[in-house]
Amino acid sequence: MTSFWRTVGLAGMAFCSLSAAAEVFSPGSQRNGLDDLSETEVEHGVFSVGYTNTLAYNNDSQPGILFTARYFAGEKWYLLGEAQIGQFSTRAVINDGQEVRSDDEELLRYSAGAGYALLQGTASTSGVRAVPWVLAAELNAGEQHSGDTSGRYASLGLSVQFHGERIWTGIGVREFLVDDERLQSLESDGGTQWDISLGLYY
């Protein structure tokens, strides 16, 4: 009889311990303040304005302003639209007594393309605040007008981008070619360009 009550007592203790364990590990629902996910902000892309410097073959380095729109099409892809205005030449070229390039030619370029993130990471100087960065390859095609002629434009370059909380910063460099017969005759139908831009998300 004593062993019977001992067995009953042990079973009761095991049941109580299981009940206590069940209460300890019972999960509860947590909302974490997100009542409606549709209210969270989504970044679709970036509008940016920057300073650019263009060095065409057989020409002086010329400054300009670069307007850019990026649309985030995927985790690593983005679509790209650009417009650039500025100087093309401040040095005249005379050929056989005829001016083939004036000393005040202006440049207008517009193009579209895409970028692909080759590397992604996070930069931090203080160990407390971190800024995501991207190294991307960009391909562009469009039209360039300089002086009184124009031609198809194509470029391939690299862009380093820092995605801050409110401000986007980008630094880029590219090689370009222009299908312009006048510039080809001047051997000035390509070159190198770099830019630095600041942007806002939309």
Tab-separated table of N, CA and C in Angstrom, residues 29-101:
chain	number	residue	atom	x	y	z
A	29	SER	N	1.921	36.098	-28.375
A	29	SER	CA	1.981	36.879	-29.617
A	29	SER	C	2.509	38.277	-29.317
A	30	GLN	N	3.427	38.739	-30.165
A	30	GLN	CA	4.002	40.067	-30.022
A	30	GLN	C	3.786	40.851	-31.310
A	31	ARG	N	3.312	42.072	-31.199
A	31	ARG	CA	3.028	42.903	-32.365
A	31	ARG	C	4.212	43.786	-32.756
A	32	ASN	N	5.072	44.088	-31.784
A	32	ASN	CA	6.276	44.901	-32.043
A	32	ASN	C	5.954	46.248	-32.680
A	33	GLY	N	4.752	46.743	-32.466
A	33	GLY	CA	4.410	48.072	-32.964
A	33	GLY	C	4.055	48.128	-34.430
A	34	LEU	N	4.078	47.029	-35.147
A	34	LEU	CA	3.733	47.030	-36.573
A	34	LEU	C	2.294	46.573	-36.744
A	35	ASP	N	1.372	47.509	-36.584
A	35	ASP	CA	-0.035	47.182	-36.741
A	35	ASP	C	-0.426	47.027	-38.201
A	36	ASP	N	0.258	47.774	-39.091
A	36	ASP	CA	-0.085	47.727	-40.507
A	36	ASP	C	1.195	47.893	-41.319
A	37	LEU	N	1.615	46.829	-42.001
A	37	LEU	CA	2.860	46.883	-42.757
A	37	LEU	C	2.793	47.868	-43.916
A	38	SER	N	1.595	48.205	-44.375
A	38	SER	CA	1.468	49.140	-45.495
A	38	SER	C	1.897	50.548	-45.109
A	39	GLU	N	2.014	50.833	-43.813
A	39	GLU	CA	2.412	52.162	-43.370
A	39	GLU	C	3.929	52.338	-43.330
A	40	THR	N	4.699	51.259	-43.498
A	40	THR	CA	6.151	51.395	-43.481
A	40	THR	C	6.634	52.051	-44.773
A	41	GLU	N	7.746	52.812	-44.686
A	41	GLU	CA	8.288	53.516	-45.846
A	41	GLU	C	9.046	52.556	-46.751
A	42	VAL	N	8.845	52.703	-48.044
A	42	VAL	CA	9.520	51.882	-49.045
A	42	VAL	C	10.296	52.805	-49.980
A	43	GLU	N	11.566	52.522	-50.189
A	43	GLU	CA	12.400	53.325	-51.083
A	43	GLU	C	12.367	52.707	-52.476
A	44	HIS	N	11.784	53.441	-53.426
A	44	HIS	CA	11.677	52.934	-54.797
A	44	HIS	C	12.899	53.279	-55.634
A	45	GLY	N	13.606	54.342	-55.262
A	45	GLY	CA	14.759	54.761	-56.047
A	45	GLY	C	15.359	56.038	-55.497
A	46	VAL	N	16.171	56.697	-56.332
A	46	VAL	CA	16.908	57.894	-55.909
A	46	VAL	C	16.905	58.919	-57.035
A	47	PHE	N	16.669	60.185	-56.686
A	47	PHE	CA	16.929	61.319	-57.565
A	47	PHE	C	18.196	61.997	-57.067
A	48	SER	N	19.145	62.289	-57.964
A	48	SER	CA	20.401	62.898	-57.513
A	48	SER	C	20.863	63.979	-58.480
A	49	VAL	N	21.661	64.897	-57.956
A	49	VAL	CA	22.297	65.969	-58.728
A	49	VAL	C	23.765	65.962	-58.350
A	50	GLY	N	24.637	66.114	-59.364
A	50	GLY	CA	26.053	66.057	-59.049
A	50	GLY	C	26.916	66.895	-59.962
A	51	TYR	N	28.166	66.988	-59.574
A	51	TYR	CA	29.199	67.659	-60.360
A	51	TYR	C	29.947	66.599	-61.155
A	52	THR	N	30.155	66.860	-62.437
A	52	THR	CA	30.866	65.909	-63.273
A	52	THR	C	31.979	66.609	-64.043
A	53	ASN	N	33.006	65.873	-64.361
A	53	ASN	CA	34.134	66.400	-65.110
A	53	ASN	C	34.425	65.440	-66.252
A	54	THR	N	34.425	65.957	-67.472
A	54	THR	CA	34.585	65.142	-68.666
A	54	THR	C	35.900	65.480	-69.355
A	55	LEU	N	36.696	64.457	-69.616
A	55	LEU	CA	37.951	64.630	-70.330
A	55	LEU	C	37.882	63.803	-71.616
A	56	ALA	N	37.515	64.467	-72.726
A	56	ALA	CA	37.486	63.806	-74.025
A	56	ALA	C	38.883	63.807	-74.629
A	57	TYR	N	39.113	62.861	-75.530
A	57	TYR	CA	40.409	62.803	-76.201
A	57	TYR	C	40.675	64.127	-76.922
A	58	ASN	N	41.943	64.572	-76.922
A	58	ASN	CA	42.350	65.798	-77.600
A	58	ASN	C	41.482	66.995	-77.210
A	59	ASN	N	41.155	67.053	-75.948
A	59	ASN	CA	40.326	68.156	-75.446
A	59	ASN	C	40.733	68.439	-74.010
A	60	ASP	N	40.352	69.605	-73.524
A	60	ASP	CA	40.608	69.942	-72.132
A	60	ASP	C	39.520	69.349	-71.240
A	61	SER	N	39.839	69.197	-69.967
A	61	SER	CA	38.861	68.723	-68.995
A	61	SER	C	37.780	69.777	-68.806
A	62	GLN	N	36.514	69.352	-68.896
A	62	GLN	CA	35.391	70.295	-68.843
A	62	GLN	C	34.390	69.898	-67.754
A	63	PRO	N	33.901	70.895	-66.963
A	63	PRO	CA	32.941	70.601	-65.894
A	63	PRO	C	31.512	70.553	-66.429
A	64	GLY	N	30.640	69.991	-65.614
A	64	GLY	CA	29.235	69.936	-65.979
A	64	GLY	C	28.379	69.559	-64.784
A	65	ILE	N	27.070	69.541	-65.001
A	65	ILE	CA	26.092	69.147	-63.978
A	65	ILE	C	25.391	67.892	-64.469
A	66	LEU	N	25.272	66.904	-63.582
A	66	LEU	CA	24.681	65.615	-63.923
A	66	LEU	C	23.414	65.391	-63.104
A	67	PHE	N	22.292	65.161	-63.788
A	67	PHE	CA	21.018	64.826	-63.152
A	67	PHE	C	20.754	63.340	-63.387
A	68	THR	N	20.455	62.620	-62.325
A	68	THR	CA	20.316	61.169	-62.428
A	68	THR	C	19.082	60.691	-61.670
A	69	ALA	N	18.409	59.696	-62.237
A	69	ALA	CA	17.306	59.012	-61.563
A	69	ALA	C	17.592	57.518	-61.597
A	70	ARG	N	17.497	56.887	-60.440
A	70	ARG	CA	17.668	55.443	-60.340
A	70	ARG	C	16.389	54.818	-59.812
A	71	TYR	N	16.017	53.680	-60.381
A	71	TYR	CA	14.848	52.928	-59.900
A	71	TYR	C	15.311	51.532	-59.518
A	72	PHE	N	15.068	51.156	-58.257
A	72	PHE	CA	15.511	49.854	-57.760
A	72	PHE	C	14.611	48.767	-58.332
A	73	ALA	N	15.136	48.031	-59.315
A	73	ALA	CA	14.338	47.004	-59.995
A	73	ALA	C	14.464	45.640	-59.347
A	74	GLY	N	15.396	45.460	-58.448
A	74	GLY	CA	15.589	44.178	-57.783
A	74	GLY	C	16.593	44.318	-56.661
A	75	GLU	N	17.005	43.182	-56.105
A	75	GLU	CA	17.945	43.219	-54.986
A	75	GLU	C	19.291	43.790	-55.415
A	76	LYS	N	19.713	43.505	-56.655
A	76	LYS	CA	21.005	43.987	-57.137
A	76	LYS	C	20.899	44.857	-58.384
A	77	TRP	N	19.769	44.838	-59.063
A	77	TRP	CA	19.605	45.595	-60.315
A	77	TRP	C	18.925	46.928	-60.067
A	78	TYR	N	19.273	47.937	-60.869
A	78	TYR	CA	18.507	49.176	-60.892
A	78	TYR	C	18.554	49.762	-62.294
A	79	LEU	N	17.469	50.451	-62.651
A	79	LEU	CA	17.397	51.143	-63.925
A	79	LEU	C	17.926	52.562	-63.742
A	80	LEU	N	18.436	53.149	-64.823
A	80	LEU	CA	19.182	54.395	-64.716
A	80	LEU	C	18.796	55.343	-65.842
A	81	GLY	N	18.550	56.606	-65.500
A	81	GLY	CA	18.320	57.649	-66.492
A	81	GLY	C	19.166	58.869	-66.137
A	82	GLU	N	19.824	59.464	-67.140
A	82	GLU	CA	20.738	60.569	-66.875
A	82	GLU	C	20.557	61.695	-67.875
A	83	ALA	N	20.864	62.900	-67.417
A	83	ALA	CA	20.958	64.072	-68.293
A	83	ALA	C	22.138	64.907	-67.801
A	84	GLN	N	22.970	65.354	-68.734
A	84	GLN	CA	24.157	66.144	-68.380
A	84	GLN	C	24.211	67.402	-69.231
A	85	ILE	N	24.529	68.523	-68.584
A	85	ILE	CA	24.747	69.775	-69.288
A	85	ILE	C	26.078	70.351	-68.809
A	86	GLY	N	26.735	71.105	-69.684
A	86	GLY	CA	28.003	71.706	-69.298
A	86	GLY	C	28.804	72.129	-70.498
A	87	GLN	N	30.065	72.434	-70.292
A	87	GLN	CA	30.973	72.824	-71.362
A	87	GLN	C	31.541	71.591	-72.053
A	88	PHE	N	31.763	71.699	-73.369
A	88	PHE	CA	32.461	70.646	-74.088
A	88	PHE	C	33.862	71.081	-74.486
A	89	SER	N	33.998	72.355	-74.816
A	89	SER	CA	35.316	72.836	-75.253
A	89	SER	C	35.475	74.309	-74.932
A	90	THR	N	36.678	74.659	-74.486
A	90	THR	CA	37.051	76.074	-74.302
A	90	THR	C	38.301	76.399	-75.110
A	91	ARG	N	38.625	75.526	-76.073
A	91	ARG	CA	39.801	75.721	-76.917
A	91	ARG	C	39.411	75.440	-78.366
A	92	ALA	N	39.571	76.450	-79.220
A	92	ALA	CA	39.171	76.308	-80.618
A	92	ALA	C	40.173	75.451	-81.390
A	93	VAL	N	39.641	74.763	-82.411
A	93	VAL	CA	40.480	73.968	-83.302
A	93	VAL	C	40.230	74.457	-84.727
A	94	ILE	N	41.320	74.873	-85.424
A	94	ILE	CA	41.240	75.354	-86.802
A	94	ILE	C	41.899	74.319	-87.714
A	95	ASN	N	41.182	73.918	-88.747
A	95	ASN	CA	41.695	72.933	-89.696
A	95	ASN	C	41.549	73.485	-91.112
A	96	ASP	N	42.681	73.662	-91.808
A	96	ASP	CA	42.673	74.222	-93.161
A	96	ASP	C	41.951	75.565	-93.215
A	97	GLY	N	42.212	76.401	-92.225
A	97	GLY	CA	41.613	77.715	-92.182
A	97	GLY	C	40.150	77.735	-91.767
A	98	GLN	N	39.599	76.575	-91.414
A	98	GLN	CA	38.183	76.497	-91.015
A	98	GLN	C	38.083	76.044	-89.567
A	99	GLU	N	37.220	76.709	-88.825
A	99	GLU	CA	37.040	76.362	-87.420
A	99	GLU	C	36.162	75.117	-87.313
A	100	VAL	N	36.738	74.030	-86.850
A	100	VAL	CA	35.976	72.779	-86.708
A	100	VAL	C	35.523	72.551	-85.270
A	101	ARG	N	36.070	73.299	-84.345
A	101	ARG	CA	35.587	73.277	-82.965
A	101	ARG	C	35.805	74.645	-82.372
